[in-house]
Amino acid sequence: MSGFKPVSHRHDDALSRVSWETFERLVADHYRNAGFRVEHVGTGGGGTNRTDGGIDLKLFRDQEIVLVQCKHWNCWKVPHNDVHQLIGVMHTAGATGAIVVTSGEFTAAAIEAAAKFRHIRLIDGKAIRAMLGPVEEPAMPHASLEDMPAWIRETRRARTPRTHRSPVIAAVGAVVTMAVALAVLYSYYIREIHVAQVEALRATVARTARELTQARATPAALPALTSQRPMSTINGRPAIVHDTPMSKTDIAAWEAKNAESMRIIEKTTPSLPP
């Protein structure tokens, strides 16, 4: 209800739980007991005519004709529009007075509008409870369409689709939703595992390629250049020997060469005095 103001105090009693029709009948009974002849013209009395400005009751006594509009509103305040509307209807019907009754509250603007006309009376939730006295608790709270006025029942039936979801269908829908969610999670984890395996395989291939490259860059030692004989050492260090004779002929040539070298050394070296 856009534009409506919520009540300051929401009543929680038997009167707030009765139907619209019951509320109108209770108000009608009150004025009937007060000596009025009551004509129930609103939807609460079974009528469907809404061209009378929403008048629910007409009260007759002597020369008085009083129009009554009932607002069984527990959540929202009755606005000033209803007061202005009732003023126009009152003059059209030739009534001597008008009353707006609500089970809740009126807005400040509605109260100000009614104060300008001495023939308009507003009765809020506190006043009507004092007037009606104790109200019997309804057998069932006002919760079904059948408890509402006829014009509201027809409007809501026209707007409400006649479809009902079976509990079995709801359960199947929940199971299908859960299955889809599990399938999505399973696909996600499978993809993550596959990505991890691919990354591990790529790392292994890269490491193997590096090892092969290093192996190809290292020259192989020739078997002919490898000697199994122990190397002689001088002062604990390996002796570097060039052109070492490997056969008897080479050894003889090497000894002759050394002897020739010794003779040359002896000739060139001056003799020392004895």
Short mmCIF file of C-alpha atoms in Angstrom, two decimals:
data_model
loop_
_atom_site.label_atom_id
_atom_site.label_comp_id
_atom_site.label_asym_id
_atom_site.label_seq_id
_atom_site.Cartn_x
_atom_site.Cartn_y
_atom_site.Cartn_z
CA MET A 1 0.00 0.00 0.00
CA SER A 2 2.27 2.71 -1.31
CA GLY A 3 1.81 6.15 0.29
CA PHE A 4 0.10 4.86 3.43
CA LYS A 5 1.53 5.46 6.88
CA PRO A 6 1.87 2.64 9.42
CA VAL A 7 0.03 2.88 12.70
CA SER A 8 1.85 4.00 15.83
CA HIS A 9 0.35 1.17 17.89
CA ARG A 10 -0.87 -2.06 16.38
CA HIS A 11 -3.63 -3.76 18.37
CA ASP A 12 -3.39 -7.49 18.96
CA ASP A 13 -6.77 -8.62 20.25
CA ALA A 14 -9.96 -10.34 19.17
CA LEU A 15 -11.28 -7.28 17.31
CA SER A 16 -8.10 -7.05 15.23
CA ARG A 17 -8.50 -10.70 14.24
CA VAL A 18 -12.16 -10.70 13.16
CA SER A 19 -13.09 -10.51 9.48
CA TRP A 20 -14.17 -7.40 7.61
CA GLU A 21 -17.76 -8.59 7.55
CA THR A 22 -17.76 -9.30 11.29
CA PHE A 23 -16.31 -5.87 12.03
CA GLU A 24 -19.07 -4.18 10.04
CA ARG A 25 -21.76 -6.30 11.74
CA LEU A 26 -20.39 -5.42 15.18
CA VAL A 27 -20.56 -1.71 14.36
CA ALA A 28 -24.08 -2.15 12.93
CA ASP A 29 -25.23 -3.99 16.06
CA HIS A 30 -23.86 -1.23 18.26
CA TYR A 31 -25.83 1.50 16.48
CA ARG A 32 -28.92 -0.71 16.31
CA ASN A 33 -28.78 -1.10 20.06
CA ALA A 34 -28.41 2.67 20.30
CA GLY A 35 -31.84 3.15 18.69
CA PHE A 36 -30.95 3.54 15.03
CA ARG A 37 -32.51 1.68 12.16
CA VAL A 38 -29.51 0.24 10.37
CA GLU A 39 -29.33 -0.44 6.66
CA HIS A 40 -26.28 -2.54 5.82
CA VAL A 41 -25.36 -1.45 2.28
CA GLY A 42 -21.65 -2.30 2.22
CA THR A 43 -19.93 -5.45 1.03
CA GLY A 44 -20.02 -6.79 4.55
CA GLY A 45 -23.76 -7.11 4.16
CA GLY A 46 -23.43 -8.98 0.88
CA GLY A 47 -23.64 -5.96 -1.41
CA THR A 48 -21.33 -5.45 -4.39
CA ASN A 49 -22.09 -1.81 -5.29
CA ARG A 50 -19.03 0.39 -4.81
CA THR A 51 -20.43 3.52 -6.51
CA ASP A 52 -21.76 4.90 -3.21
CA GLY A 53 -18.32 6.06 -2.08
CA GLY A 54 -17.62 3.04 0.09
CA ILE A 55 -20.55 3.54 2.49
CA ASP A 56 -21.10 0.47 4.62
CA LEU A 57 -23.99 1.48 6.89
CA LYS A 58 -26.87 3.94 6.77
CA LEU A 59 -28.34 4.95 10.12
CA PHE A 60 -31.87 6.30 10.42
CA ARG A 61 -33.43 7.84 13.54
CA ASP A 62 -36.12 10.51 13.53
CA GLN A 63 -34.84 13.11 11.07
CA GLU A 64 -31.24 11.89 11.16
CA ILE A 65 -29.57 10.10 8.26
CA VAL A 66 -26.00 9.18 9.12
CA LEU A 67 -23.58 7.48 6.74
CA VAL A 68 -20.99 5.13 8.24
CA GLN A 69 -17.80 4.00 6.57
CA CYS A 70 -15.97 1.08 8.28
CA LYS A 71 -12.19 0.67 7.89
CA HIS A 72 -10.94 -2.55 9.43
CA TRP A 73 -7.32 -1.45 9.17
CA ASN A 74 -4.87 -2.65 11.81
CA CYS A 75 -1.56 -1.82 10.09
CA TRP A 76 -2.14 1.44 8.21
CA LYS A 77 -3.59 4.80 9.16
CA VAL A 78 -6.75 5.98 7.37
CA PRO A 79 -5.76 9.01 5.21
CA HIS A 80 -7.59 12.28 4.67
CA ASN A 81 -8.80 11.17 1.22
CA ASP A 82 -11.46 8.98 2.82
CA VAL A 83 -12.72 11.92 4.87
CA HIS A 84 -12.99 14.18 1.82
CA GLN A 85 -14.71 11.45 -0.15
CA LEU A 86 -17.24 10.90 2.62
CA ILE A 87 -18.04 14.63 2.73
CA GLY A 88 -18.99 14.58 -0.96
CA VAL A 89 -21.09 11.46 -0.58
CA MET A 90 -22.86 12.89 2.45
CA HIS A 91 -24.07 15.92 0.52
CA THR A 92 -25.07 13.81 -2.47
CA ALA A 93 -27.14 11.44 -0.33
CA GLY A 94 -28.70 14.27 1.64
CA ALA A 95 -27.37 12.88 4.91
CA THR A 96 -27.26 14.89 8.08
CA GLY A 97 -23.97 13.41 9.26
CA ALA A 98 -21.21 10.90 8.56
CA ILE A 99 -18.94 8.68 10.63
CA VAL A 100 -15.65 6.98 9.73
CA VAL A 101 -14.86 4.03 11.98
CA THR A 102 -11.47 2.29 11.98
CA SER A 103 -10.00 -0.47 14.08
CA GLY A 104 -6.65 1.32 13.83
CA GLU A 105 -5.71 5.01 13.56
CA PHE A 106 -6.18 8.14 11.44
CA THR A 107 -3.50 10.36 9.97
CA ALA A 108 -3.08 13.88 11.30
CA ALA A 109 -4.33 15.24 7.95
CA ALA A 110 -7.52 13.18 8.24
CA ILE A 111 -8.16 14.48 11.75
CA GLU A 112 -7.63 18.08 10.60
CA ALA A 113 -9.98 17.59 7.62
CA ALA A 114 -12.75 16.21 9.83
CA ALA A 115 -12.34 19.01 12.36
CA LYS A 116 -13.40 21.54 9.71
CA PHE A 117 -16.83 19.91 9.37
CA ARG A 118 -18.97 19.52 12.50
CA HIS A 119 -21.12 16.83 10.85
CA ILE A 120 -18.12 14.47 10.36
CA ARG A 121 -17.06 12.24 13.24
CA LEU A 122 -13.96 10.01 13.39
CA ILE A 123 -13.87 6.92 15.64
CA ASP A 124 -10.43 5.29 15.98
CA GLY A 125 -9.43 1.89 17.34
CA LYS A 126 -9.38 2.90 21.00
CA ALA A 127 -12.82 4.54 20.80
CA ILE A 128 -14.51 1.68 18.94
CA ARG A 129 -13.14 -0.85 21.44
CA ALA A 130 -14.60 1.21 24.24
CA MET A 131 -17.94 1.37 22.39
CA LEU A 132 -18.17 -2.34 21.50
CA GLY A 133 -16.79 -3.71 24.75
CA PRO A 134 -15.39 -7.27 24.90
CA VAL A 135 -15.39 -9.06 21.54
CA GLU A 136 -15.52 -12.82 21.22
CA GLU A 137 -12.37 -14.38 19.84
CA PRO A 138 -13.02 -15.65 16.31
CA ALA A 139 -12.91 -19.42 15.75
CA MET A 140 -10.35 -18.89 12.98
CA PRO A 141 -8.32 -15.75 12.36
CA HIS A 142 -9.11 -13.68 9.32
CA ALA A 143 -6.75 -15.48 6.96
CA SER A 144 -8.83 -16.80 4.05
CA LEU A 145 -10.43 -15.15 1.04
CA GLU A 146 -13.89 -16.26 2.17
CA ASP A 147 -13.65 -13.96 5.21
CA MET A 148 -13.01 -10.91 3.03
CA PRO A 149 -15.58 -8.71 1.27
CA ALA A 150 -17.00 -10.05 -2.01
CA TRP A 151 -15.29 -7.46 -4.22
CA ILE A 152 -11.87 -8.22 -2.66
CA ARG A 153 -12.41 -11.97 -3.08
CA GLU A 154 -13.15 -11.58 -6.79
CA THR A 155 -10.18 -9.27 -7.33
CA ARG A 156 -7.70 -11.59 -5.61
CA ARG A 157 -9.05 -14.68 -7.33
CA ALA A 158 -8.62 -12.98 -10.69
CA ARG A 159 -4.99 -12.06 -9.88
CA THR A 160 -3.94 -15.27 -8.15
CA PRO A 161 -2.93 -18.10 -10.53
CA ARG A 162 -4.58 -21.40 -9.71
CA THR A 163 -1.36 -23.34 -9.52
CA HIS A 164 0.03 -25.17 -6.52
CA ARG A 165 3.45 -26.69 -6.24
CA SER A 166 3.36 -30.23 -5.01
CA PRO A 167 5.77 -31.12 -2.18
CA VAL A 168 7.05 -33.97 -4.35
CA ILE A 169 7.91 -31.54 -7.15
CA ALA A 170 9.66 -29.27 -4.67
CA ALA A 171 11.69 -32.21 -3.31
CA VAL A 172 12.64 -33.33 -6.84
CA GLY A 173 13.70 -29.79 -7.66
CA ALA A 174 15.89 -29.66 -4.56
CA VAL A 175 17.53 -33.00 -5.46
CA VAL A 176 18.18 -31.88 -9.04
CA THR A 177 19.68 -28.62 -7.82
CA MET A 178 21.98 -30.48 -5.41
CA ALA A 179 23.03 -32.92 -8.15
CA VAL A 180 23.90 -30.08 -10.51
CA ALA A 181 25.92 -28.36 -7.78
CA LEU A 182 27.85 -31.56 -7.04
CA ALA A 183 28.53 -32.10 -10.75
CA VAL A 184 29.91 -28.58 -11.07
CA LEU A 185 32.16 -29.07 -8.04
CA TYR A 186 33.36 -32.44 -9.34
CA SER A 187 34.20 -30.95 -12.74
CA TYR A 188 36.09 -28.13 -11.06
CA TYR A 189 38.25 -30.45 -8.93
CA ILE A 190 38.90 -32.81 -11.88
CA ARG A 191 40.10 -29.85 -13.94
CA GLU A 192 42.39 -28.69 -11.13
CA ILE A 193 43.90 -32.18 -10.80
CA HIS A 194 44.45 -32.39 -14.58
CA VAL A 195 46.18 -29.00 -14.61
CA ALA A 196 48.48 -30.08 -11.75
CA GLN A 197 49.41 -33.30 -13.57
CA VAL A 198 50.18 -31.41 -16.79
CA GLU A 199 52.40 -28.94 -14.91
CA ALA A 200 54.31 -31.80 -13.24
CA LEU A 201 54.83 -33.52 -16.61
CA ARG A 202 56.10 -30.29 -18.16
CA ALA A 203 58.59 -29.82 -15.31
CA THR A 204 59.88 -33.38 -15.76
CA VAL A 205 60.30 -32.93 -19.51
CA ALA A 206 62.16 -29.63 -19.02
CA ARG A 207 64.52 -31.17 -16.44
CA THR A 208 65.27 -34.12 -18.76
CA ALA A 209 65.98 -31.75 -21.67
CA ARG A 210 68.47 -29.77 -19.56
CA GLU A 211 70.27 -32.94 -18.52
CA LEU A 212 70.53 -34.09 -22.14
CA THR A 213 71.90 -30.70 -23.21
CA GLN A 214 74.57 -30.75 -20.50
CA ALA A 215 75.55 -34.30 -21.43
CA ARG A 216 75.99 -33.36 -25.08
CA ALA A 217 78.15 -30.34 -24.19
CA THR A 218 80.68 -32.47 -22.16
CA PRO A 219 83.38 -34.14 -24.44
CA ALA A 220 84.00 -37.85 -23.89
CA ALA A 221 87.51 -38.98 -22.81
CA LEU A 222 89.35 -41.07 -25.40
CA PRO A 223 90.39 -44.54 -24.16
CA ALA A 224 93.82 -44.33 -25.85
CA LEU A 225 94.78 -41.25 -23.82
CA THR A 226 93.90 -42.83 -20.55
CA SER A 227 96.77 -44.51 -18.77
CA GLN A 228 96.16 -47.02 -16.03
CA ARG A 229 99.78 -46.74 -14.78
CA PRO A 230 100.36 -44.75 -11.62
CA MET A 231 101.96 -41.41 -12.17
CA SER A 232 105.34 -40.69 -10.52
CA THR A 233 105.46 -37.77 -8.22
CA ILE A 234 108.10 -35.25 -7.25
CA ASN A 235 107.86 -33.84 -3.75
CA GLY A 236 104.32 -35.21 -3.52
CA ARG A 237 103.20 -33.57 -6.77
CA PRO A 238 102.62 -35.30 -10.11
CA ALA A 239 105.57 -35.20 -12.40
CA ILE A 240 104.87 -33.77 -15.81
CA VAL A 241 106.67 -35.95 -18.30
CA HIS A 242 106.69 -35.22 -22.04
CA ASP A 243 107.61 -37.73 -24.73
CA THR A 244 107.93 -40.62 -22.33
CA PRO A 245 109.35 -43.64 -24.25
CA MET A 246 106.91 -46.46 -24.51
CA SER A 247 109.19 -49.11 -26.32
CA LYS A 248 112.80 -50.46 -26.11
CA THR A 249 113.88 -48.53 -29.20
CA ASP A 250 112.50 -45.35 -27.79
CA ILE A 251 114.17 -46.03 -24.45
CA ALA A 252 117.60 -46.61 -26.15
CA ALA A 253 117.23 -43.41 -28.17
CA TRP A 254 116.22 -41.55 -25.07
CA GLU A 255 119.28 -42.86 -23.11
CA ALA A 256 121.63 -41.95 -25.99
CA LYS A 257 120.16 -38.48 -26.10
CA ASN A 258 120.68 -38.07 -22.39
CA ALA A 259 124.31 -39.27 -22.62
CA GLU A 260 125.03 -36.79 -25.41
CA SER A 261 123.52 -34.04 -23.33
CA MET A 262 125.73 -34.97 -20.39
CA ARG A 263 128.89 -34.83 -22.55
CA ILE A 264 127.97 -31.39 -23.85
CA ILE A 265 127.39 -30.23 -20.31
CA GLU A 266 130.77 -31.58 -19.16
CA LYS A 267 132.59 -29.83 -22.04
CA THR A 268 130.97 -26.50 -21.46
CA THR A 269 131.29 -26.56 -17.72
CA PRO A 270 134.67 -25.18 -16.47
CA SER A 271 136.62 -27.56 -14.31
CA LEU A 272 137.04 -26.63 -10.78
CA PRO A 273 140.53 -26.56 -9.20
CA PRO A 274 141.34 -29.54 -7.10
#
